[in-house]
Amino acid sequence: MEEEQLHALLRDLDALKQRPDDLGSIDRDMSAEVVDSNPYSRLMALQRMGVVENYERIRDYSVAIVGIGGVGSVAAEMLTRCGIGRLLLYDYDTVELANMNRLFFRPEQVGMTKTDAAVQTLSGINPDVVLESYSLNITTVKGFETFLASLKARSSHERSTGVDLVLSCVDNYEARMVVNQACNELGQTWMESGVSEDAVSGHIQLLVPGETACFACAPPLVVASGVDERTLKREGVCAASLPTTMGVVAGLLVQNALKYLLNFGQVSPYLGYNSLKDYFPTMEMRPNPQCSNPACVERQKEYMDCKPARDAAAKAKMEAEASEANECPVHLDNEWNISVVDDEETATSNVRSTPDILPEGLVRELPAADLYPEPPATTSSSALDDDLEELQRQLDALNSS
Amino acid sequence: MEEEQLHALLRDLDALKQRPDDLGSIDRDMSAEVVDSNPYSRLMALQRMGVVENYERIRDYSVAIVGIGGVGSVAAEMLTRCGIGRLLLYDYDTVELANMNRLFFRPEQVGMTKTDAAVQTLSGINPDVVLESYSLNITTVKGFETFLASLKARSSHERSTGVDLVLSCVDNYEARMVVNQACNELGQTWMESGVSEDAVSGHIQLLVPGETACFACAPPLVVASGVDERTLKREGVCAASLPTTMGVVAGLLVQNALKYLLNFGQVSPYLGYNSLKDYFPTMEMRPNPQCSNPACVERQKEYMDCKPARDAAAKAKMEAEASEANECPVHLDNEWNISVVDDEETATSNVRSTPDILPEGLVRELPAADLYPEPPATTSSSALDDDLEELQRQLDALNSS
C-alpha cells in the first residue's frame, strides 16, 4: 500500500518537473488574458460579462472560516480558488479516516490538524492567498480570546475588525453561540451554515448584528432549554454525512459570500436545502428586542439610532446615481455594457440587477427569475413575532420549572 | 517555486510514513462501526437513521461520467468518497492552469489528461473504487464507438448496459447530443447537467429514454437552428466559471444520482439553479412524439406498449407491500425504525417517504417540505405541448428558409 503511494508521489514529482515555466510568474494582479496558463481568466470573465463590476477587489478581502470540516474545508477551497486575499482558518480537530466521505481531506493527511492540512492543500492550489492557521477550540476561554484578537488584528479605518466576513461552519450549537457572541461584540457581519444529523438537509444564514436576528434571538430548542448537547450523543452512534449535501451547502454559502463581498445579485438572508424533495425555503428574521444576548440588544439600539442618517444617505445615493445615469450615456457600441465607476464608490447595496444584454452567441441558462412568481416567504413578519413570543413563553416555562 | 512544492511533497511523504497501519486493512465490506478509522461510518449511518434502506448496495453500481471538468470532476470525487463500485471517466482534454478556479485539479497536474489526473487523485482518496479512464472525444466516430462499447461492456441479465447511470457533465451542445444519441440507442437512463456561460446559473435533468423528454425532444435554439456552436466562440473571449456554481450543480447532480440508485427521497426530473436570486425552478418534460431522434421515438413506442404491464406490476407491488405491512408489524422497541427487506427486491420506485421518527436528541434541520406549498411548476403539460409545437414551427421555418 505505502509503496503504491510512493509511486504516486514519484509520478507527482515527474509532473512537477514537466510543469510549464510560466507558473512561477503568476502576477499579483489578476490578469484577464484568455490563455490556458492564466488561473484567473474564467473569474475575470465575470467582469467582462457584466456580472461583477470589479472582480479584482476580492484580493482586498479577508474571510475567517470557523470549523474546517465537511463544509468549512470546501468553503476554504472555493475562496482560495477564487483568489480571496486572506483566509483565517479555525479548528481544534485532527483529520481522521472517518472524514473521507466528505470532500477535501486526503487519506495521507490523517493525524494532521485540520487547519494545517488545509493550509498544506490550499497553499499548493493558490500561493497568492495569505493563509492563517488557528488550531484552537474557540469555546475555551483562551481559545475565545485568541479568536477575538485574530479577528480584530489588521483592522483599518473602514471597519472595526480585520476581516470582512466570518463564515461559521461548525457542527454544534455551543460553537455557534460563541461565534455569535464574538460577532455581536465586534459588530461583525457573519454567515452561518449547518447540515442536519441525517445528512439530507442544510441551510445558510446571513447575520448582521443589530440588523438581522442573531443566533440567540430565536435559539434552537436545545440551546433555549439549556441542555448540554454533548449529553445527547451516545457511544457507537454518529451523525450521518454526505459529500453532496455538504458540497451544496458550502457552494451556497460561498456564493452568498461572493455576492456580499463583490456586490452582485441578491444576498440571501436565509436559504434552506431539503435534498429529499429538492426544496429550498427562504425567509428573513428580524432581531428580537428581548434577545438574551446583551451585545445583540446593544447593536439593535445602535442600528435604530442610525436609521435616519442611513435613510438619508440611501436617498442621496439613489438621487446621485439617477442624475449620474442621466449625465453619462453608455456608448452605443459598448456591447459588454461596461461603464466607468468611481474607485471611491463604497458598496452599500447588496442588490444589483445585472444587465440583461448578453454578447452575441451567448444565452442565459435560465430565464430571469423575475419571470417566475417568488416562492412564498415561509415566515411573515407578524408570524415571526408570534413565533418569538411563543418561544419566549416556552423558555420562561422551562426556566421556571 | 519548485523547491517549495518539493518541500510539500516531502511533508506528504512524512505524513505517509505516520499513516496508521489499519489503513491497509479497509474491508471490502462497508463497516458501520463508529471509529475514527472507518471511512464509511458516516455513510452507513444513513442506513441506521432510516434514510437509505441498504447503503452497501452502492458497491454494486457503475456510473459513467462524460466530461471531467468543473462539474464532472467534483461529481467523480463525490461518488468516489461515497464508495461507488465503478466509475467510467470520459474526457479528451488536458489540465490547464485556467482550470484552477474550479475545484478538484491541482496546479501540479497541468499537462496531464483530465481522466488520468482524475484517476490519480481519486485512487488516492478511495482505493476501493474501480476506475476506468477513457481519454477520448465522444463526438468523433471512433470515440463514439469506444464510448458505446464501454457502456455496453459488463452488461448483466438485469440491464442492457454495463452501467447503471450516465452523468453528462460536458460544456457544449454537440457532446450533449452525442450522449443523448448513445443513451437513446441503449435505452440508458442518464442525467444531464449544465452551467451557464456567465457562471451564475445551472441545472440538472433526468432523462429516461421513452419516458421523459430526450435532449432532442425540445432542443435549445442553437441546436435546432443547426448553427455550429464553435463558430460562436471568439478569439480572446472565454466563458466565466465559478467553483461555487459548479460545486452546487455537481452536488445536486450526485445527490439526485444517489437518490435514484439507492432509492430514497424524490428524484428530480429537472432542477434549475439561479444563483443571483437563489431561485430553484423545477419542471417535468414529457417526450415529444415528433422528436427528430429516431431512437427516442422507438423508445417512446416501447414505453407506451409496456404501459398496461407496468401499471399492473405497480398495482401488484403496491398491494403486496400493503399486505406485507399488515402482516409484519415493526417491533415497538425498534427505535431506528429498521425493517427487514427482501434482498431480491428490485428497485422500481424512485419515491420513498422516509420515516418521520428520529432518534432521541436528534432534530431535523428543516421542517418537512410537505408543510410548505410546492413552488409552482414552471411549465404545465399543456403549455409544454404549445412550446413544442411553436418550436417545431420555428424549426420548419428555419429549414425551409
Coordinates of C-alpha atoms in Angstrom, one line a residue, chain A residues 2 5-6 9 12-13 15-16 19-20 23 34-39 41-43 45-46 48-49 51 77-78 81-82 96-98 100-108 110 120 124-125 194-203 232 234 236-245 247-248 251-252 254-256 258-259 264-266 268 270-280 335-336 354 359 361-362 364-366 369-370 372-373 375-376 378, chain B residues 2 5-6 9 11-13 15-16 19-20 23 34-39 41-43 45-46 48-49 51 77-78 81-82 96-98 100-108 110 120 124-125 194-203 232 234 236-245 247-248 251-252 254-256 258-259 264-266 268 270-271 273-280 335-336 354 359 361-362 364-366 369-370 372-373 375-376 378:
Chain A
E2 CA 2.7 2.5 1.0
Q5 CA 1.6 5.8 -2.7
L6 CA 5.3 6.3 -3.1
L9 CA 4.4 10.7 -5.3
D12 CA 3.7 13.8 -9.0
L13 CA 7.3 14.7 -8.9
A15 CA 4.7 16.0 -13.3
L16 CA 6.2 18.9 -11.3
R19 CA 5.4 21.9 -15.2
P20 CA 5.5 24.9 -17.5
L23 CA 3.8 29.0 -13.5
V34 CA -7.6 34.4 -22.1
V35 CA -4.7 31.9 -22.2
D36 CA -4.5 28.4 -20.8
S37 CA -1.8 29.4 -18.3
N38 CA -3.9 32.1 -16.6
P39 CA -5.7 30.8 -13.5
S41 CA -9.2 34.2 -16.8
R42 CA -12.5 32.5 -16.0
L43 CA -13.0 34.7 -13.0
A45 CA -14.6 37.0 -17.4
L46 CA -17.3 37.7 -14.8
R48 CA -16.4 41.4 -18.8
M49 CA -19.8 39.8 -18.8
V51 CA -21.9 40.1 -13.6
E77 CA -11.0 25.7 -1.2
M78 CA -13.7 27.6 -3.1
R81 CA -9.6 29.1 -6.0
C82 CA -11.5 32.4 -6.4
E96 CA -9.4 11.1 10.6
L97 CA -10.3 8.4 8.0
A98 CA -13.9 8.8 9.1
M100 CA -13.0 10.7 4.0
N101 CA -16.7 10.6 3.0
R102 CA -16.7 14.4 2.6
L103 CA -14.6 16.4 0.1
F104 CA -11.2 17.9 0.6
F105 CA -9.1 16.0 3.0
R106 CA -7.0 13.1 1.7
P107 CA -6.1 9.8 3.5
E108 CA -2.4 10.7 3.7
V110 CA -4.8 11.5 8.7
Q120 CA -0.9 22.4 3.1
G124 CA -0.5 24.2 -3.2
I125 CA -3.6 25.2 -5.1
G194 CA -25.4 23.8 9.0
V195 CA -26.2 20.3 7.9
S196 CA -28.7 18.1 9.6
E197 CA -27.7 15.0 11.6
D198 CA -29.3 12.8 9.0
A199 CA -27.2 14.4 6.2
V200 CA -30.1 15.2 3.9
S201 CA -30.8 18.9 4.6
G202 CA -28.9 22.0 5.5
H203 CA -29.1 25.8 5.5
L232 CA -27.3 13.8 23.7
R234 CA -24.3 8.1 22.5
G236 CA -21.3 3.9 19.0
V237 CA -23.7 6.3 17.3
C238 CA -22.6 9.0 14.9
A239 CA -24.3 11.6 12.7
A240 CA -24.6 10.7 9.0
S241 CA -22.9 12.9 6.4
L242 CA -22.7 13.1 2.6
P243 CA -20.2 14.9 0.4
T244 CA -23.2 16.0 -1.8
T245 CA -25.2 17.8 0.9
G247 CA -20.8 20.4 -1.1
V248 CA -24.1 22.1 -1.9
G251 CA -21.3 26.2 -2.5
L252 CA -24.4 28.1 -1.5
V254 CA -19.5 30.9 -0.6
Q255 CA -21.8 32.0 -3.4
N256 CA -23.6 34.2 -0.9
L258 CA -19.1 36.4 -3.0
K259 CA -22.4 38.2 -3.7
F264 CA -23.7 41.4 -7.2
G265 CA -27.0 39.6 -7.2
Q266 CA -29.2 39.3 -4.1
S268 CA -29.9 35.6 0.7
Y270 CA -31.7 32.6 4.8
L271 CA -31.7 29.7 2.4
G272 CA -32.6 26.1 3.3
Y273 CA -31.8 22.9 1.4
N274 CA -34.1 19.9 1.7
S275 CA -32.4 17.3 -0.5
L276 CA -35.1 14.6 -0.4
K277 CA -37.5 16.9 -2.2
D278 CA -35.0 19.5 -3.7
Y279 CA -36.9 22.1 -1.8
F280 CA -35.2 25.5 -0.9
E335 CA -21.6 45.6 -26.3
W336 CA -20.3 44.4 -22.9
T354 CA -27.2 42.7 -13.8
P359 CA -22.9 39.2 -26.1
G361 CA -23.9 33.8 -29.3
L362 CA -24.3 33.6 -25.5
R364 CA -28.6 32.6 -20.3
E365 CA -29.1 29.1 -18.9
L366 CA -32.3 30.0 -17.1
A369 CA -36.1 34.9 -12.0
D370 CA -38.4 37.9 -12.3
Y372 CA -41.5 33.5 -12.1
P373 CA -43.5 34.2 -9.0
P375 CA -41.6 31.2 -3.8
P376 CA -43.8 32.2 -0.8
T378 CA -42.1 30.8 4.8
Chain B
E2 CA 9.5 24.2 -7.5
Q5 CA 6.5 22.1 -3.9
L6 CA 9.3 19.6 -3.3
L9 CA 6.0 16.6 -1.3
R11 CA 5.9 16.7 4.1
D12 CA 3.4 14.5 2.3
L13 CA 5.9 11.6 2.5
A15 CA 2.6 12.1 6.7
L16 CA 2.5 8.9 4.7
R19 CA -0.1 6.9 8.4
P20 CA -1.9 4.4 10.7
L23 CA -5.4 2.0 6.6
V34 CA -18.3 4.1 14.6
V35 CA -14.5 4.5 14.9
D36 CA -12.2 7.3 13.6
S37 CA -10.5 4.8 11.2
N38 CA -13.7 3.8 9.4
P39 CA -14.1 5.8 6.2
S41 CA -19.1 5.1 9.3
R42 CA -20.9 8.4 8.3
L43 CA -22.4 6.8 5.2
A45 CA -25.2 5.9 9.5
L46 CA -27.7 6.9 6.7
R48 CA -29.2 3.3 10.7
M49 CA -31.1 6.6 10.5
V51 CA -32.7 7.5 5.2
E77 CA -14.9 12.8 -6.3
M78 CA -18.3 12.8 -4.5
R81 CA -15.9 9.3 -1.5
C82 CA -19.4 7.7 -1.3
E96 CA -4.6 23.7 -17.7
L97 CA -3.9 26.5 -15.1
A98 CA -7.0 28.1 -16.5
M100 CA -7.7 26.2 -11.3
N101 CA -10.7 28.4 -10.5
R102 CA -12.8 25.3 -10.2
L103 CA -12.5 22.5 -7.6
F104 CA -10.5 19.3 -7.9
F105 CA -7.5 19.7 -10.2
R106 CA -4.2 20.9 -8.7
P107 CA -1.5 23.0 -10.4
E108 CA 1.0 20.1 -10.4
V110 CA -1.1 20.7 -15.5
Q120 CA -4.5 9.7 -9.9
G124 CA -5.5 8.0 -3.6
I125 CA -8.8 9.1 -2.0
G194 CA -25.0 22.4 -17.3
V195 CA -23.7 25.7 -16.1
S196 CA -24.4 29.0 -18.0
E197 CA -21.6 30.9 -19.8
D198 CA -21.9 33.7 -17.2
A199 CA -21.3 31.2 -14.4
V200 CA -24.2 32.3 -12.3
S201 CA -26.8 29.6 -13.1
G202 CA -27.1 25.9 -13.9
H203 CA -29.3 22.9 -14.0
L232 CA -20.0 31.5 -31.9
R234 CA -14.4 34.4 -30.4
G236 CA -9.7 36.2 -26.6
V237 CA -13.2 35.7 -25.2
C238 CA -13.9 32.8 -22.8
A239 CA -16.9 31.7 -20.7
A240 CA -16.8 32.7 -17.0
S241 CA -16.9 30.0 -14.3
L242 CA -17.0 29.8 -10.5
P243 CA -16.2 26.9 -8.2
T244 CA -19.3 27.7 -6.2
T245 CA -21.9 27.3 -9.0
G247 CA -19.8 22.7 -6.8
V248 CA -23.6 23.3 -6.2
G251 CA -23.7 18.3 -5.5
L252 CA -27.3 18.5 -6.8
V254 CA -24.8 13.4 -7.5
Q255 CA -27.4 13.8 -4.8
N256 CA -30.1 13.1 -7.5
L258 CA -27.7 8.8 -5.1
K259 CA -31.5 9.1 -4.7
F264 CA -34.6 7.3 -1.3
G265 CA -36.3 10.7 -1.5
Q266 CA -37.7 12.1 -4.7
S268 CA -35.9 15.5 -9.5
Y270 CA -35.4 18.9 -13.7
L271 CA -33.9 21.3 -11.2
Y273 CA -30.2 27.0 -10.0
N274 CA -30.3 30.7 -10.4
S275 CA -27.6 31.9 -8.0
L276 CA -28.2 35.6 -8.3
K277 CA -31.6 35.2 -6.7
D278 CA -31.1 31.7 -5.1
Y279 CA -34.1 30.6 -7.1
F280 CA -34.5 26.8 -8.0
E335 CA -36.1 3.0 17.7
W336 CA -34.1 3.2 14.5
T354 CA -38.6 8.5 4.9
P359 CA -33.8 9.0 17.5
G361 CA -31.8 14.0 20.8
L362 CA -31.7 14.5 17.0
R364 CA -34.3 17.7 11.6
E365 CA -32.6 20.7 10.2
L366 CA -35.7 21.8 8.3
A369 CA -41.3 20.0 2.8
D370 CA -44.9 18.9 2.9
Y372 CA -44.8 24.3 2.6
P373 CA -46.6 24.9 -0.6
P375 CA -43.1 26.1 -5.7
P376 CA -45.3 26.5 -8.9
T378 CA -42.8 26.4 -14.4

